[in-house]
Amino acid sequence: MNSASKHGPAVTGVDTHVHILRVNASLAADRHSAPSRDTTVPELFGLLDAQGLSHAVLTAPSFYGEDNTVLLDALAQGESRLLGTITAGPETSVVELQRLARSGVRGIRCNLIGRPETGLRTLAEKAAATGLHLELLAEADRIPALGASVLAAGGVLVLDHFGLDADLGFVLEAVAGGDTWVKLSAPYRLPNRAVAADRAAELLAHRPDRLLWGSDWPWVSHEHEGFGYSSTVDWLGEWVPEEHLRRAVLADNPARLFGLAAAG
């Protein structure tokens, strides 16, 4: 669990998966998507404020590769409301990760969809040594082995987007161990919405204290499907109908993981 000091205003709700995008930023050669528009910190704050949410976690999109410039620039504008999950490689030093942690970085994202696993265990060890979690996105059939590697290295594992439709037995066993967290986010990235609802119910029955919520705003490659930011908040209400559990997912759980001060 992250041991970072308390950061910013008291937590009323955390969107743990958003993207700040700049169309004119350099893109990685092996990207599988690209930004369709700029998104800004003021725009994000407007969305958060309309829903009564206090914080957001900027998640590095894969199309910028290991260039975190856009994300770090946004963190500098964050008014203590923003934290970050960067991209990094196994060659990144612990000293550099410590420097980034002082800037509000709380995790390292590994999007391995369509990419080989290269140095994941080394990166997980460095993340653990720095107090950062390692956030994993990969093809569903690869997630159990990759996730187990992160945990074996002593890392704290965060699974994007319900863990996709990876073997639910692995996901439930991992969250039961206490060092794995799952984001209830982006149901449109699963085979269908029913799969997302079923996984949410199973996870809620086992470890509601290890669940997070994210909007996935601005929904790269799904921008034109007809839903808005408030819809993503409404989905959480469908998955987690009990108010006290919904507060845990929105506020209490991310406050623990990210080292934030929960509202009284």
Coordinates of C-alpha atoms in Angstrom, one line a residue:
M1 CA 0.0 0.0 0.0
N2 CA 1.3 3.4 -0.8
S3 CA 2.9 5.2 2.1
A4 CA 2.9 8.7 0.5
S5 CA 2.0 11.6 2.7
K6 CA -1.4 13.1 2.6
H7 CA -1.9 15.2 -0.5
G8 CA -4.3 18.1 -1.2
P9 CA -7.9 18.5 -0.1
A10 CA -9.9 15.9 1.7
V11 CA -11.2 13.2 -0.6
T12 CA -14.9 13.3 -1.6
G13 CA -14.3 11.1 -4.6
V14 CA -11.4 10.1 -6.9
D15 CA -11.6 9.3 -10.6
T16 CA -8.6 7.0 -10.8
H17 CA -8.3 6.8 -14.6
V18 CA -8.4 9.9 -16.8
H19 CA -6.1 11.1 -19.6
I20 CA -4.8 14.6 -20.3
L21 CA -4.1 14.7 -24.1
R22 CA -2.3 17.0 -26.5
V23 CA -2.7 16.2 -30.2
N24 CA 0.6 17.9 -31.2
A25 CA 2.7 15.9 -28.7
S26 CA 5.1 13.3 -30.1
L27 CA 3.6 9.8 -30.6
A28 CA 5.3 6.4 -30.2
A29 CA 6.0 4.6 -33.4
D30 CA 4.3 1.4 -32.2
R31 CA 1.1 3.0 -31.0
H32 CA -2.3 1.3 -31.5
S33 CA -4.3 4.5 -31.0
A34 CA -4.0 8.3 -31.0
P35 CA -5.6 11.3 -29.4
S36 CA -8.5 12.8 -31.4
R37 CA -8.5 16.1 -29.5
D38 CA -6.8 18.1 -26.7
T39 CA -8.0 17.6 -23.2
T40 CA -7.1 20.1 -20.5
V41 CA -6.8 20.4 -16.7
P42 CA -9.5 23.1 -16.5
E43 CA -11.9 20.9 -18.5
L44 CA -11.2 18.0 -16.2
F45 CA -11.8 20.1 -13.1
G46 CA -15.1 21.2 -14.5
L47 CA -16.2 17.5 -14.9
L48 CA -15.0 16.6 -11.4
D49 CA -16.7 19.6 -9.8
A50 CA -20.0 18.8 -11.5
Q51 CA -20.0 15.4 -9.9
G52 CA -18.6 16.5 -6.5
L53 CA -15.3 14.7 -6.9
S54 CA -12.2 16.1 -5.3
H55 CA -9.3 14.3 -7.1
A56 CA -8.3 12.5 -10.3
V57 CA -5.4 10.3 -11.3
L58 CA -3.8 11.1 -14.6
T59 CA -3.1 7.8 -16.4
A60 CA -0.4 7.8 -19.1
P61 CA -1.8 6.7 -22.5
S62 CA 0.3 4.2 -24.4
F63 CA 0.6 6.4 -27.5
Y64 CA 3.1 8.7 -25.9
G65 CA 5.5 5.8 -25.1
E66 CA 7.7 6.6 -22.2
D67 CA 7.5 10.4 -22.7
N68 CA 5.5 11.6 -19.7
T69 CA 5.8 15.3 -20.6
V70 CA 2.1 15.9 -21.1
L71 CA 1.2 14.2 -17.8
L72 CA 3.9 15.9 -15.8
D73 CA 2.9 19.3 -17.2
A74 CA -0.7 18.6 -16.1
L75 CA 0.4 17.6 -12.6
A76 CA 2.1 20.9 -12.2
Q77 CA -1.3 22.6 -12.9
G78 CA -3.1 20.3 -10.6
E79 CA -3.7 22.5 -7.5
S80 CA -3.1 19.4 -5.3
R81 CA -6.1 17.6 -6.9
L82 CA -4.1 15.5 -9.4
L83 CA -1.9 12.5 -9.1
G84 CA -0.3 10.5 -11.8
T85 CA 0.5 7.1 -13.2
I86 CA 3.4 7.3 -15.6
T87 CA 5.0 5.0 -18.2
A88 CA 8.5 3.8 -17.6
G89 CA 10.9 1.1 -18.6
P90 CA 13.0 -1.3 -16.5
E91 CA 16.1 0.9 -17.2
T92 CA 14.5 3.8 -15.2
S93 CA 16.4 4.3 -12.0
V94 CA 15.0 4.2 -8.5
V95 CA 16.4 7.7 -8.1
E96 CA 14.4 9.0 -11.0
L97 CA 11.3 7.2 -9.8
Q98 CA 11.7 8.9 -6.4
R99 CA 12.0 12.3 -8.1
L100 CA 8.8 11.6 -10.0
A101 CA 7.0 10.5 -6.8
R102 CA 7.8 13.9 -5.3
S103 CA 5.9 15.4 -8.3
G104 CA 2.8 13.5 -7.5
V105 CA 3.4 10.2 -9.4
R106 CA 2.0 7.3 -7.5
G107 CA 2.3 4.4 -10.0
I108 CA 3.8 3.0 -13.2
R109 CA 1.5 1.9 -16.0
C110 CA 2.4 -1.1 -18.2
N111 CA 0.2 -1.3 -21.2
L112 CA 1.4 -4.5 -22.8
I113 CA -1.4 -5.0 -25.3
G114 CA 0.3 -6.1 -28.5
R115 CA 3.7 -5.8 -26.9
P116 CA 6.1 -8.3 -25.4
E117 CA 6.8 -8.4 -21.7
T118 CA 10.3 -7.0 -21.3
G119 CA 11.7 -6.4 -17.9
L120 CA 8.4 -6.4 -16.1
R121 CA 9.7 -8.0 -13.0
T122 CA 12.6 -5.6 -12.8
L123 CA 10.3 -2.7 -13.1
A124 CA 7.9 -4.1 -10.5
E125 CA 10.9 -4.4 -8.1
K126 CA 11.9 -0.8 -8.7
A127 CA 8.3 0.3 -8.2
A128 CA 8.0 -1.5 -4.9
A129 CA 11.3 0.0 -3.7
T130 CA 9.9 3.5 -4.5
G131 CA 6.5 2.9 -3.0
L132 CA 4.8 3.0 -6.4
H133 CA 2.2 0.6 -7.6
L134 CA 2.4 -1.1 -11.0
E135 CA -0.7 -0.8 -13.1
L136 CA -1.2 -3.6 -15.7
L137 CA -3.1 -3.8 -19.0
A138 CA -2.6 -6.7 -21.3
E139 CA -4.5 -9.3 -23.2
A140 CA -6.8 -11.2 -20.9
D141 CA -5.1 -14.6 -21.3
R142 CA -1.7 -13.0 -20.4
I143 CA -2.9 -11.1 -17.2
P144 CA -2.6 -14.0 -14.7
A145 CA 1.0 -14.8 -15.5
L146 CA 2.0 -11.1 -15.8
G147 CA 0.1 -10.2 -12.6
A148 CA 1.7 -13.1 -10.7
S149 CA 5.1 -11.9 -11.8
V150 CA 4.4 -8.4 -10.4
L151 CA 3.2 -9.8 -7.1
A152 CA 6.1 -12.2 -6.8
A153 CA 8.5 -9.2 -7.2
G154 CA 6.8 -7.6 -4.1
G155 CA 4.8 -5.1 -6.1
V156 CA 1.4 -3.7 -5.5
L157 CA -0.7 -4.6 -8.6
V158 CA -3.5 -2.5 -10.1
L159 CA -5.6 -4.1 -12.8
D160 CA -7.1 -1.7 -15.4
H161 CA -10.7 -2.1 -16.6
F162 CA -11.9 -4.9 -14.4
G163 CA -8.8 -6.9 -15.4
L164 CA -10.7 -7.2 -18.7
D165 CA -12.1 -10.7 -19.0
A166 CA -9.0 -12.4 -17.5
D167 CA -9.6 -15.6 -15.5
L168 CA -11.8 -14.5 -12.6
G169 CA -10.3 -17.1 -10.3
F170 CA -6.9 -15.4 -10.6
V171 CA -8.3 -11.9 -10.1
L172 CA -10.3 -13.0 -7.0
E173 CA -7.2 -14.8 -5.5
A174 CA -5.0 -11.8 -6.2
V175 CA -7.4 -9.3 -4.5
A176 CA -7.8 -11.7 -1.6
G177 CA -4.0 -11.5 -1.0
G178 CA -4.4 -7.8 -0.3
D179 CA -1.7 -6.4 -2.7
T180 CA -4.0 -6.2 -5.8
W181 CA -6.6 -3.5 -6.6
V182 CA -9.0 -3.5 -9.5
K183 CA -10.4 -0.5 -11.4
L184 CA -14.1 -0.6 -12.2
S185 CA -13.7 1.3 -15.4
A186 CA -14.3 1.2 -19.2
P187 CA -16.9 -1.6 -19.5
Y188 CA -16.9 -1.0 -23.2
R189 CA -13.4 -2.5 -23.4
L190 CA -14.8 -5.9 -22.2
P191 CA -16.7 -8.3 -24.5
N192 CA -20.0 -6.8 -23.3
R193 CA -21.5 -4.7 -20.5
A194 CA -23.0 -7.8 -18.8
V195 CA -19.5 -9.2 -18.3
A196 CA -18.5 -6.0 -16.5
A197 CA -21.5 -6.1 -14.2
D198 CA -20.9 -9.7 -13.3
R199 CA -17.3 -9.1 -12.5
A200 CA -18.2 -6.1 -10.4
A201 CA -20.6 -8.2 -8.4
E202 CA -18.1 -11.0 -7.8
L203 CA -15.4 -8.5 -6.8
L204 CA -17.7 -6.6 -4.5
A205 CA -18.7 -9.9 -2.8
H206 CA -15.0 -10.7 -2.1
R207 CA -12.9 -7.6 -1.5
P208 CA -14.9 -4.3 -1.8
D209 CA -11.9 -2.7 0.0
R210 CA -9.7 -3.3 -3.1
L211 CA -11.9 -1.7 -5.7
L212 CA -11.4 1.6 -7.4
W213 CA -13.5 3.6 -10.0
G214 CA -12.3 5.3 -13.1
S215 CA -14.1 7.1 -15.9
D216 CA -11.5 6.5 -18.6
W217 CA -12.2 10.0 -19.8
P218 CA -12.0 11.0 -22.7
W219 CA -12.6 7.4 -23.8
V220 CA -10.0 7.1 -26.5
S221 CA -11.4 5.1 -29.5
H222 CA -14.8 5.2 -27.9
E223 CA -15.5 8.9 -27.9
H224 CA -18.5 8.7 -30.2
E225 CA -20.5 6.0 -28.5
G226 CA -23.0 8.5 -27.0
F227 CA -22.2 8.6 -23.3
G228 CA -20.8 11.5 -21.2
Y229 CA -18.9 11.8 -18.0
S230 CA -22.0 11.7 -15.9
S231 CA -22.9 8.3 -17.5
T232 CA -19.7 6.8 -16.2
V233 CA -20.6 7.9 -12.7
D234 CA -24.1 6.4 -13.1
W235 CA -22.5 3.1 -14.1
L236 CA -20.8 2.9 -10.8
G237 CA -24.2 3.3 -9.1
E238 CA -25.4 0.3 -11.1
W239 CA -22.4 -1.8 -10.2
V240 CA -22.3 -0.7 -6.6
P241 CA -25.9 0.1 -5.5
E242 CA -25.2 0.3 -1.7
E243 CA -24.2 3.8 -0.7
H244 CA -21.6 2.9 1.9
L245 CA -19.8 0.6 -0.5
R246 CA -20.0 3.1 -3.3
R247 CA -18.3 5.7 -1.0
A248 CA -15.6 3.1 -0.3
V249 CA -14.9 2.6 -4.0
L250 CA -15.0 6.3 -4.7
A251 CA -13.2 7.7 -1.7
D252 CA -12.0 5.5 1.1
N253 CA -10.2 2.9 -1.1
P254 CA -8.3 5.3 -3.3
A255 CA -7.5 7.5 -0.3
R256 CA -5.6 4.5 1.2
L257 CA -3.9 3.4 -2.1
F258 CA -2.8 6.9 -3.1
G259 CA -2.0 8.3 0.4
L260 CA -4.8 10.9 0.4
A261 CA -6.7 12.4 3.3
A262 CA -10.3 11.0 3.4
A263 CA -13.1 13.4 4.1
G264 CA -14.6 13.1 7.6

